[in-house]
CSV table of C-alpha atoms and ligand atoms in Angstrom, one decimal:
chain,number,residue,atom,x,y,z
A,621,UNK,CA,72.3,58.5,117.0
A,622,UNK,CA,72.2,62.3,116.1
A,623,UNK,CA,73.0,62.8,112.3
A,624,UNK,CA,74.1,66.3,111.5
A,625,UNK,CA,75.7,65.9,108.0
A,626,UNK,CA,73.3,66.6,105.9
A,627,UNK,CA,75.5,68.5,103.3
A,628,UNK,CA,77.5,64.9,103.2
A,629,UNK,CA,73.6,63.5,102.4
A,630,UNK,CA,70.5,63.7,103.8
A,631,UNK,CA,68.0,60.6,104.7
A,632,UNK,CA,65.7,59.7,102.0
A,633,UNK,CA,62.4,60.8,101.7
A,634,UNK,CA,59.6,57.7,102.8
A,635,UNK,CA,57.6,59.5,100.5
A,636,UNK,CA,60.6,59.4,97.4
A,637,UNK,CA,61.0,55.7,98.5
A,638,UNK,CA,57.4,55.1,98.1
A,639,UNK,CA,57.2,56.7,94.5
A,640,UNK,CA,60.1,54.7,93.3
A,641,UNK,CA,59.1,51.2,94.3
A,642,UNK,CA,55.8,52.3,93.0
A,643,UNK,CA,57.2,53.0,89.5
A,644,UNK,CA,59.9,50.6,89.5
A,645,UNK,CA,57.1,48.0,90.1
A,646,UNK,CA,54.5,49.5,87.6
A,647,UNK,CA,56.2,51.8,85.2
A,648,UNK,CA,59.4,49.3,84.7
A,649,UNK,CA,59.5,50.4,80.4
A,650,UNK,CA,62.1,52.2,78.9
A,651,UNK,CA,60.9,55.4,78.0
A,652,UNK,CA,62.2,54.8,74.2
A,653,UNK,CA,59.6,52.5,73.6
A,654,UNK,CA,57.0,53.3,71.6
A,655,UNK,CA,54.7,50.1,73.5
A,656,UNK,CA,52.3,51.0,76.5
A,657,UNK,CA,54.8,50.0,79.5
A,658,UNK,CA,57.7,52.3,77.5
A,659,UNK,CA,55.2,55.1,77.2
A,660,UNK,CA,53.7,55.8,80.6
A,661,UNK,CA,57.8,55.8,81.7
A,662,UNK,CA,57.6,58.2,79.4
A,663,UNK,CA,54.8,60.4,81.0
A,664,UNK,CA,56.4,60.0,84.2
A,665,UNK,CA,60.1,61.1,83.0
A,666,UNK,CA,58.2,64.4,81.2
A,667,UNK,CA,55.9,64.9,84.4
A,668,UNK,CA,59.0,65.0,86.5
A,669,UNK,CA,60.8,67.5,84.3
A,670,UNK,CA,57.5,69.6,84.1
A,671,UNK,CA,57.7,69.8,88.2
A,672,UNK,CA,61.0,70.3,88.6
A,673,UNK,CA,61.0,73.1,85.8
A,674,UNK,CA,58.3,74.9,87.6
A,675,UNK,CA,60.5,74.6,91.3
A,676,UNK,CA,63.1,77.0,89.8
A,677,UNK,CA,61.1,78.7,87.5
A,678,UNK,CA,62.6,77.2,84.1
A,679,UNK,CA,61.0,76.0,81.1
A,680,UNK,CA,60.8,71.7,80.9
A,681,UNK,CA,63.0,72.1,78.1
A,682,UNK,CA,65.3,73.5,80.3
A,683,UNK,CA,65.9,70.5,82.1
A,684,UNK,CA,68.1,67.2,81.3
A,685,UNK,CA,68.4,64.9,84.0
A,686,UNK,CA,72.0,63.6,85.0
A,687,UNK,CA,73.9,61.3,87.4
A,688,UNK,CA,73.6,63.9,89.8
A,689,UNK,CA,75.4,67.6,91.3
A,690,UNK,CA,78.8,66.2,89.8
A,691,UNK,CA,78.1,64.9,86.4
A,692,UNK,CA,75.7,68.8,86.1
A,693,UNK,CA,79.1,71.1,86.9
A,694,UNK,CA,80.9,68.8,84.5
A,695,UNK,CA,78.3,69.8,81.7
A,696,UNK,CA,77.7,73.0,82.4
A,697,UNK,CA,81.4,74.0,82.6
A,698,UNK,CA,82.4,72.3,79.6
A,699,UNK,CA,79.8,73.2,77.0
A,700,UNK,CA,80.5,77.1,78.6
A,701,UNK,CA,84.2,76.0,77.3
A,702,UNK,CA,83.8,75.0,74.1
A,703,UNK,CA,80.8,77.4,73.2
A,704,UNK,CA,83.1,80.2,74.6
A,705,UNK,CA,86.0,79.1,72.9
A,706,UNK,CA,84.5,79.0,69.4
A,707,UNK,CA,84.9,82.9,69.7
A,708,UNK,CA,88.1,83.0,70.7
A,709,UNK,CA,86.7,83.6,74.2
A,710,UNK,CA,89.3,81.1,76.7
A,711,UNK,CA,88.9,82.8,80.2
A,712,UNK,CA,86.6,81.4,82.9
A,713,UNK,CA,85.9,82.9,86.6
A,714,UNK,CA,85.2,81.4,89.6
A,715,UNK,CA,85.9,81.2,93.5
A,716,UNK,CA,88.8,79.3,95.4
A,717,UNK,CA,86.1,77.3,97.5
A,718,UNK,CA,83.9,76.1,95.2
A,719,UNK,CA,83.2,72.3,94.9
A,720,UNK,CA,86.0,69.9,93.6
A,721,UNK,CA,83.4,69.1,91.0
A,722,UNK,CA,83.8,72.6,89.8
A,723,UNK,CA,87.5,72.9,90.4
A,724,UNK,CA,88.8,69.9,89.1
A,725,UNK,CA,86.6,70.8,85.6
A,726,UNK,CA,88.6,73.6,85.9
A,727,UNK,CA,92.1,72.5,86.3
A,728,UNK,CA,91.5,70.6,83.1
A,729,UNK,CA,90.2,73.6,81.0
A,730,UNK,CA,93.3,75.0,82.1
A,731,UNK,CA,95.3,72.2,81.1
A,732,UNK,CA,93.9,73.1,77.4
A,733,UNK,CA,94.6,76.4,77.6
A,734,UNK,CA,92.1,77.6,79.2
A,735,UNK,CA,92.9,80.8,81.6
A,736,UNK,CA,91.2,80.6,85.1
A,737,UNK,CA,90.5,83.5,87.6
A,738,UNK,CA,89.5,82.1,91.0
A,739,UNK,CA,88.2,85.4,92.8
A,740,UNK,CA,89.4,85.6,96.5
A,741,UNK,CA,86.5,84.3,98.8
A,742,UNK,CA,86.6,86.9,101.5
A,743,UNK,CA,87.0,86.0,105.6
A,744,UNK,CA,83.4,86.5,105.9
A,745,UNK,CA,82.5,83.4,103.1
A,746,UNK,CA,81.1,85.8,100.1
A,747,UNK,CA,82.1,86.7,97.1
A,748,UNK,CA,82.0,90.5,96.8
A,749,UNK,CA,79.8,91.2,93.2
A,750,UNK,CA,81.9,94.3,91.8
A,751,UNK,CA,84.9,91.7,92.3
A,752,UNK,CA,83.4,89.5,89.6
A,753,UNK,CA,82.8,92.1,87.7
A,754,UNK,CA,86.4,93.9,87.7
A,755,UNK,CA,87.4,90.6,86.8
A,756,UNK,CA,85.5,90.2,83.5
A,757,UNK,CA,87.2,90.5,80.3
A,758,UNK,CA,86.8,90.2,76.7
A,759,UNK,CA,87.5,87.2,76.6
A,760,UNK,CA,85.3,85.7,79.5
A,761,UNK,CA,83.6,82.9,78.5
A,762,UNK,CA,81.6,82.1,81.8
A,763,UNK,CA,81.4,82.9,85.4
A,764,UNK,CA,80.7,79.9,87.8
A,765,UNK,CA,80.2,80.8,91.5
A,766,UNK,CA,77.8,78.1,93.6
A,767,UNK,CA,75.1,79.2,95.8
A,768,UNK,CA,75.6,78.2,98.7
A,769,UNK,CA,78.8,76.4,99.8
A,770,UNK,CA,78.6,72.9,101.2
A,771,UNK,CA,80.8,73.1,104.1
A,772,UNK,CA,80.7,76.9,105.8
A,773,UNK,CA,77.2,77.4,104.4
A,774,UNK,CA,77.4,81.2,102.8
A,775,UNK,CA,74.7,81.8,100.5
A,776,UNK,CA,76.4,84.1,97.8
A,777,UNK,CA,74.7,87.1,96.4
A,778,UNK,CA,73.7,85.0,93.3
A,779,UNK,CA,71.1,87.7,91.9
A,780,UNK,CA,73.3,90.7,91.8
A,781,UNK,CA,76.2,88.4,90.1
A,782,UNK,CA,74.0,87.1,87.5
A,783,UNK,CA,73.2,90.6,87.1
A,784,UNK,CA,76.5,91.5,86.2
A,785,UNK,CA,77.0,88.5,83.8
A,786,UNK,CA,74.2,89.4,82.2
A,787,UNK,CA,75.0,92.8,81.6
A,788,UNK,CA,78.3,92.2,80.3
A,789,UNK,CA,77.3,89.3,78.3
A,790,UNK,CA,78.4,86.6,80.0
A,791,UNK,CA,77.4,83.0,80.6
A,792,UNK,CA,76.7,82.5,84.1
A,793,UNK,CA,76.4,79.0,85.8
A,794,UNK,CA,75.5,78.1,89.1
A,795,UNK,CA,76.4,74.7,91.7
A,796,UNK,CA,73.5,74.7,93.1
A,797,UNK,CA,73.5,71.6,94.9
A,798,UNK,CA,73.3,72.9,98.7
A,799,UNK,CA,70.6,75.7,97.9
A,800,UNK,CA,68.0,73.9,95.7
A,801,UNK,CA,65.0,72.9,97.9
A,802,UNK,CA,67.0,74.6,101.3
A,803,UNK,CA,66.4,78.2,99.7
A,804,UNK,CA,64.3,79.9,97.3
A,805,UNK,CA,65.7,79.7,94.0
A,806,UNK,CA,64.2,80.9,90.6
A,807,UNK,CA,66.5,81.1,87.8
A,808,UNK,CA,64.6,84.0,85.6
A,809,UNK,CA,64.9,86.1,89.2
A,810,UNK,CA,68.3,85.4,89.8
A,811,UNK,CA,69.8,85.7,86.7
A,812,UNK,CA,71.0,82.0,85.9
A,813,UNK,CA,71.9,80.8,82.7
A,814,UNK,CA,72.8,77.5,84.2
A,815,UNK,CA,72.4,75.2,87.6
A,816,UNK,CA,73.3,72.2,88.7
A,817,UNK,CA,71.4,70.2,91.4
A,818,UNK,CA,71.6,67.0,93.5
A,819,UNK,CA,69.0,64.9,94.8
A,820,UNK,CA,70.0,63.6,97.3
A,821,UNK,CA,70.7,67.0,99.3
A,822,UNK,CA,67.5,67.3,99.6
A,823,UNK,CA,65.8,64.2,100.6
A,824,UNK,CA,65.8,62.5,97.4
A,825,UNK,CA,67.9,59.3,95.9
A,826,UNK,CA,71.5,59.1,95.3
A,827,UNK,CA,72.9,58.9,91.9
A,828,UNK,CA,70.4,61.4,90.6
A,829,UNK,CA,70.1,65.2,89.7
A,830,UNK,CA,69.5,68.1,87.0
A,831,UNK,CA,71.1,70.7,84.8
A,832,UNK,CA,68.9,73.5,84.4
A,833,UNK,CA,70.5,74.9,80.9
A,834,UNK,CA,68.3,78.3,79.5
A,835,UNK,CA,66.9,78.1,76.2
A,836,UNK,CA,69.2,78.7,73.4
A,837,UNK,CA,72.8,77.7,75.1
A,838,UNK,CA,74.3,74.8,72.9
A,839,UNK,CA,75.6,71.8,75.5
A,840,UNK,CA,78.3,69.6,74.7
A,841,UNK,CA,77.7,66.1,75.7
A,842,UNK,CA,79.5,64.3,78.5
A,843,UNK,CA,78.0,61.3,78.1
A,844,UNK,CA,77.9,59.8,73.9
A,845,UNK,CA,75.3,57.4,73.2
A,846,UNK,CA,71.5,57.3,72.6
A,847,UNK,CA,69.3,60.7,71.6
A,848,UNK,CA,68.1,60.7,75.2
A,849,UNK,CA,67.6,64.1,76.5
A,850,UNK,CA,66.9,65.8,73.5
A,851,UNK,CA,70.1,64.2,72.4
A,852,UNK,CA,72.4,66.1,75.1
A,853,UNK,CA,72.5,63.3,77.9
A,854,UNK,CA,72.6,59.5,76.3
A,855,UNK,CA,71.9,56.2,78.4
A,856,UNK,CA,68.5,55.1,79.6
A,857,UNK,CA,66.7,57.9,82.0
A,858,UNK,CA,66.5,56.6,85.7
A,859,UNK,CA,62.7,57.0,85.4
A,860,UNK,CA,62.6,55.5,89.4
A,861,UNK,CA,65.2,58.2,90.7
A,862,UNK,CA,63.9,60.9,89.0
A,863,UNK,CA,60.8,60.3,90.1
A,864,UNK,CA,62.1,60.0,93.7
A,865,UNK,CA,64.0,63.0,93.3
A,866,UNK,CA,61.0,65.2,92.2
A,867,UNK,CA,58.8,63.9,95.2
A,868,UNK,CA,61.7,64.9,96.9
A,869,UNK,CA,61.8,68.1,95.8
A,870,UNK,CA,57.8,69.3,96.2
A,871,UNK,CA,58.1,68.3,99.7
A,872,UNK,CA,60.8,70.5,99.9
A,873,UNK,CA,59.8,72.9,98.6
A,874,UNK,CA,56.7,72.8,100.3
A,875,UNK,CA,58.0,72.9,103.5
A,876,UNK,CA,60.6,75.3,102.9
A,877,UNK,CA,59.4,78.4,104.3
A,878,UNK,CA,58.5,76.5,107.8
A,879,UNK,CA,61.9,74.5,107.6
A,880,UNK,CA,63.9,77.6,106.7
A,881,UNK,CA,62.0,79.5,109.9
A,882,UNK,CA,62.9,76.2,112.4
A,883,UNK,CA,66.2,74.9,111.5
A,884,UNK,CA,67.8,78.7,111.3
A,885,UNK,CA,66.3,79.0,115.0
A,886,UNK,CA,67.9,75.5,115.3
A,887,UNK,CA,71.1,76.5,114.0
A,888,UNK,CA,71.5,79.8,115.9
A,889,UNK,CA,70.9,78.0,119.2
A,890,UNK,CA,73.7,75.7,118.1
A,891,UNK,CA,75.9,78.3,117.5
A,892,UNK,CA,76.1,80.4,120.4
A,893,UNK,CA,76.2,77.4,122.9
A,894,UNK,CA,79.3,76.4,120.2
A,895,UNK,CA,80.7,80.4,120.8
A,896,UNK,CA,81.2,79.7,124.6
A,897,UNK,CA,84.0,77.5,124.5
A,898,UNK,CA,87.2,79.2,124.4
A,899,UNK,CA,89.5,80.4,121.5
A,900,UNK,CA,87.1,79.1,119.0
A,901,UNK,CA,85.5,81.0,115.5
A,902,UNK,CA,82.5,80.3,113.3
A,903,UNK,CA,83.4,79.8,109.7
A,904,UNK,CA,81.9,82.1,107.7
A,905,UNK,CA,78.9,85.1,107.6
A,906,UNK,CA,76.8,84.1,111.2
A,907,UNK,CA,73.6,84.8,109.2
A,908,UNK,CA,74.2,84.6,105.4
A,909,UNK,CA,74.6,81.5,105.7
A,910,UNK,CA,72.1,77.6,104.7
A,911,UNK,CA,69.9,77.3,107.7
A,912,UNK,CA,71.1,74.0,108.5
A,913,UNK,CA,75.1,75.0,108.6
A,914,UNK,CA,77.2,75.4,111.9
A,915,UNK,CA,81.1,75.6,111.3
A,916,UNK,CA,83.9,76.1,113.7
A,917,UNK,CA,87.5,76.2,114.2
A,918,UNK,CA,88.7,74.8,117.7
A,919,UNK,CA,92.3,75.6,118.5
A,920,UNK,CA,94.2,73.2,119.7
A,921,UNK,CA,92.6,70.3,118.0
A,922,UNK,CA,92.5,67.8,115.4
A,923,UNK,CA,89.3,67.9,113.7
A,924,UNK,CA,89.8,64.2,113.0
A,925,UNK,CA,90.2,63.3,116.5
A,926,UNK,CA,87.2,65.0,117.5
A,927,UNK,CA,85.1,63.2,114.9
A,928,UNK,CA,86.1,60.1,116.2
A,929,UNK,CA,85.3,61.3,119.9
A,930,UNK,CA,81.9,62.6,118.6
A,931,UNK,CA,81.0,59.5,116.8
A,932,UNK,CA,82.0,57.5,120.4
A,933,UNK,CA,79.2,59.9,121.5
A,934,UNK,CA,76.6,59.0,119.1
A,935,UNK,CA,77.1,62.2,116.9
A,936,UNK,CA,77.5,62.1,113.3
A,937,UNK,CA,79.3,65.4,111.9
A,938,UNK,CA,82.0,65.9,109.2
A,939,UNK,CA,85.1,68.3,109.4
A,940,UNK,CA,86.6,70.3,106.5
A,941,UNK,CA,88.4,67.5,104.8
A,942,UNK,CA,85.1,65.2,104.6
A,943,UNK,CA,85.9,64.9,101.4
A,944,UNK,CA,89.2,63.9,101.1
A,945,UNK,CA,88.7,61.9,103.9
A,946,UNK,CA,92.0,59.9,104.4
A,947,UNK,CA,93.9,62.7,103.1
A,948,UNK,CA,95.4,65.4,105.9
A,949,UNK,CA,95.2,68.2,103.6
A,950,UNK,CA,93.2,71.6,104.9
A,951,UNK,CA,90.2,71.9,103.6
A,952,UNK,CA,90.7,74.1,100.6
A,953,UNK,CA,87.4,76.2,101.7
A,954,UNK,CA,88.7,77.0,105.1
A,955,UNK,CA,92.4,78.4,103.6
A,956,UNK,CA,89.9,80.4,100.7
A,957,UNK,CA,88.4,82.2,103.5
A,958,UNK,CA,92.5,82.4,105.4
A,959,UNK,CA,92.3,80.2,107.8
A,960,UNK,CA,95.8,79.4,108.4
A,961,UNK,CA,96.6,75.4,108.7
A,962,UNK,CA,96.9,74.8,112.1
A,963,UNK,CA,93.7,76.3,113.0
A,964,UNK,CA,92.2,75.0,109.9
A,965,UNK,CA,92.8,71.3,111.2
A,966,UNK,CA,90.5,71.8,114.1
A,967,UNK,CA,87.2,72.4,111.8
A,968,UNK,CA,83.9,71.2,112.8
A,969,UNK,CA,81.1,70.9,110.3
A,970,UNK,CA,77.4,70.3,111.8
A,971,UNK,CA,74.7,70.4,109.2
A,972,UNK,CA,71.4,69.8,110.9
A,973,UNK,CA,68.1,69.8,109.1
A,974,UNK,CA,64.1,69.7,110.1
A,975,UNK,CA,64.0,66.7,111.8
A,976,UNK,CA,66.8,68.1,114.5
A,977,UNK,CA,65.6,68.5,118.0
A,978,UNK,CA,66.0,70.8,120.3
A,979,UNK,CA,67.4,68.0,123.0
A,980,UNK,CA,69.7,66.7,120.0
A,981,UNK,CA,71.3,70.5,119.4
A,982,UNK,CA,71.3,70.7,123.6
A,983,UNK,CA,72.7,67.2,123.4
A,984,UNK,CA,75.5,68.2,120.5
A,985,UNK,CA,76.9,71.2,122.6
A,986,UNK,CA,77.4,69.7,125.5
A,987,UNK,CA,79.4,66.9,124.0
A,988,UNK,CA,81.1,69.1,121.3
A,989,UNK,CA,82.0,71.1,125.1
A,990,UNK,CA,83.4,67.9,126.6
A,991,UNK,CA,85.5,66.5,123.6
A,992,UNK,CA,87.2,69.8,122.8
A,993,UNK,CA,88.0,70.4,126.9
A,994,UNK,CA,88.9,66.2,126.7
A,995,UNK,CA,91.2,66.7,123.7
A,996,UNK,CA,93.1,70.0,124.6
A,997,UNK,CA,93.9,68.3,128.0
A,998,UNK,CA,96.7,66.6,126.4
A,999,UNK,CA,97.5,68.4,123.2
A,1000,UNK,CA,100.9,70.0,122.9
A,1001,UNK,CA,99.8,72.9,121.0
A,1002,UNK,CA,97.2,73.9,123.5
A,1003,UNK,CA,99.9,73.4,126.1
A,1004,UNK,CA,102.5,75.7,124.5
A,1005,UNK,CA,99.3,77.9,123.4
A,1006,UNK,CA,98.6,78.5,127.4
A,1007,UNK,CA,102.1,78.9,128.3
A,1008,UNK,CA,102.3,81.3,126.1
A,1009,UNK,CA,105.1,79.6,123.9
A,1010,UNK,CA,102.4,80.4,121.1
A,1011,UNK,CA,100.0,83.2,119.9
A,1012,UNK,CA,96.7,82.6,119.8
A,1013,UNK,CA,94.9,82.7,116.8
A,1014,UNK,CA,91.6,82.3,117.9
B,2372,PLP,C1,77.3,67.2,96.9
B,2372,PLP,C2,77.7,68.3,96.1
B,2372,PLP,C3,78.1,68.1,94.7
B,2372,PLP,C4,78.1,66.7,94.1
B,2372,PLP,O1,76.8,66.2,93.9
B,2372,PLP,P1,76.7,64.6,93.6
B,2372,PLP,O2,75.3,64.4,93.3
B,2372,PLP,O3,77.1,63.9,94.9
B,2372,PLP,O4,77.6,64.3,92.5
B,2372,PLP,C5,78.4,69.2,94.0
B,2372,PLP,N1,78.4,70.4,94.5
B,2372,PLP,C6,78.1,70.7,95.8
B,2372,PLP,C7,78.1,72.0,96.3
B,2372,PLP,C8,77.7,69.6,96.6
B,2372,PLP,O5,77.4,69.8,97.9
């Protein structure tokens, strides 16, 4: 089996495994108790928050631990919301192709009244800076552009946009979910006010992640209950994952440079034996892009189909719609960056990681090779494509 989704999930860490049998075993208390067993939970939960403060640069203080990259946009966007609407401030920006977690937080400020600006994602994947900020007004209350996007991969110039915010004077928040522990990111550097991060994107558990939130911006709970979290995140920490995830993330981190170095080498071979069959584009910037990410259109295709024909094969990979799976919509990050639908349907999305061998990318391109050739042999469009009934696209 050859597992290339890793922006879907990645395999957990032996090492994160290891830590969390170890404290679920040994460190079982619930780090409200005042007793011994409560207590050293305790330690651990403030020793994870320490490390992962110190990955992106923050303060501990900075850090409240969630359910993971969802629940961290949810909180971010809303206490942006209601901070920003306190002064009369109701306008929020952000990009057509961020995650739904991010969207749909949107479409429901909007449905209070909220005014939304989604900037135009150019064909290239990026968000052009001096777009954001044309688009900031008086009354902008945030800005929330991710930093890498989890299907075509474009990192987006994060620093210079944070810049921007912070010049104007405007809250700027992050998904980080794709980036943290893949890329270097330091939130004092790059200008963040806000991030959200998932653990297990980066080797760690599922059900687990962060909101980095700078000193002296108010949140709004999502979650009512217990004082937890310095009173911004009730319910009973998940001491185990955390600890999981923060293994997780120093052997990340660790390895990063060496990782970014192999798997971009990886990923580039990937692509240009991908570029050699026929009327087919890469999604998105060749280069700015995660190192891991490989995304093509195929005309002619169903992106579905070929899933099912690269699964037959062993291969594990995800098409634009991943996420909606079961649904036949486009994925909405392919139309951002105008892909029109037809062409949109025939997506590919290959995210490979360290572990990734050179015979497995060798192995993926030939059969990606066979099940496009295989599947255009009897599609109609590709049919009326080479009798010239239709324009090529691609
Ligand atoms: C996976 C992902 C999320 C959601 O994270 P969960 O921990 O699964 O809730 C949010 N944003 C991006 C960019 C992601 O890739």
């Amino acid at each position: 089996m050859i597992y290339a989704d890793n922006a879907a999930t990645t395999k957990t860490s032996p090492k994160a495994i290891e830590k969390m049998v170890e404290v679920m075993n040994n460190t079982f208390g619930n780090p409200s108790s005042l007793y011994g067993v409560g207590q050293k939970a305790k330690e651990e939960l403030e020793k994870s928050r320490e490390e992962v403060a110190k990955v992106i640069g923050a303060n501990p203080k900075e850090i409240i631990f969630t359910s993971g990259g969802s629940e961290a946009d949810n909180q971010a966007i809303i206490s942006a919301a209601r901070l920003g609407a306190r002064k009369g401030k109701k306008h929020i920006i952000s990009s057509a192709f961020e995650h739904h977690a991010v969207l749909h937080t949107l479409n429901k400020l909007q449905g209070e009244g909220f005014e939304i600006t989604l900037l135009d994602v150019h064909e290239n994947g990026l968000i052009v800076p001096e777009e954001v900020e044309n688009a900031i007004r008086e009354d902008t209350a945030l800005v929330t552009i991710m930093f890498a996007n989890n299907e075509i991969g474009t990192i987006q110039p994060i620093r210079e946009i944070g810049a921007i915010c912070r010049k104007k004077g405007v809250l700027f928040h992050t998904d980080a979910v794709q980036a943290i522990g893949h890329v270097h990111v330091n939130v004092k550097e790059d200008n963040i006010d806000m991030l959200s991060a998932s653990s297990h994107k980066f080797h760690g558990p599922k059900g687990v992640g962060f909101l980095y939130v700078k000193k002296g911006i108010a949140l709004t709970n999502i979650i009512e209950g217990g004082a937890q979290e310095r009173g911004k995140r009730a319910g009973t920490e998940n001491v185990p994952g955390i600890a999981g995830m923060t293994v997780a993330l120093k052997e990340a981190i660790e390895h990063l440079d060496e990782n970014y170095e192999s798997v971009s080498a990886k990923r580039d071979k990937l692509i240009a034996g991908l570029k050699e069959i026929p009327h087919c584009a890469i999604n998105g910037d060749e280069k700015k892009r995660l190192p891991g990410n490989v995304n093509f259109c195929f005309e002619g295709i169903e992106g579905e189909s070929l899933l099912l024909l690269l699964d037959d094969k062993g291969i594990q990979a995800s098409s634009g719609s991943a996420c909606t799976s079961g649904s036949l919509d486009p994925s909405h990050v392919l139309l951002a960056i105008g892909r029109v639908h037809d062409v949109a349907h025939g997506s590919l999305r290959l995210t490979i990681n360290e572990e990734t061998t050179d015979a497995e990318i060798d192995e993926i391109i030939k059969s990606v090779k066979e099940v496009v050739e295989y599947l255009r042999s009897f599609s109609p469009i590709w049919r009326d494509l080479v009798a010239g009934k239709k324009e090529f696209i691609l």
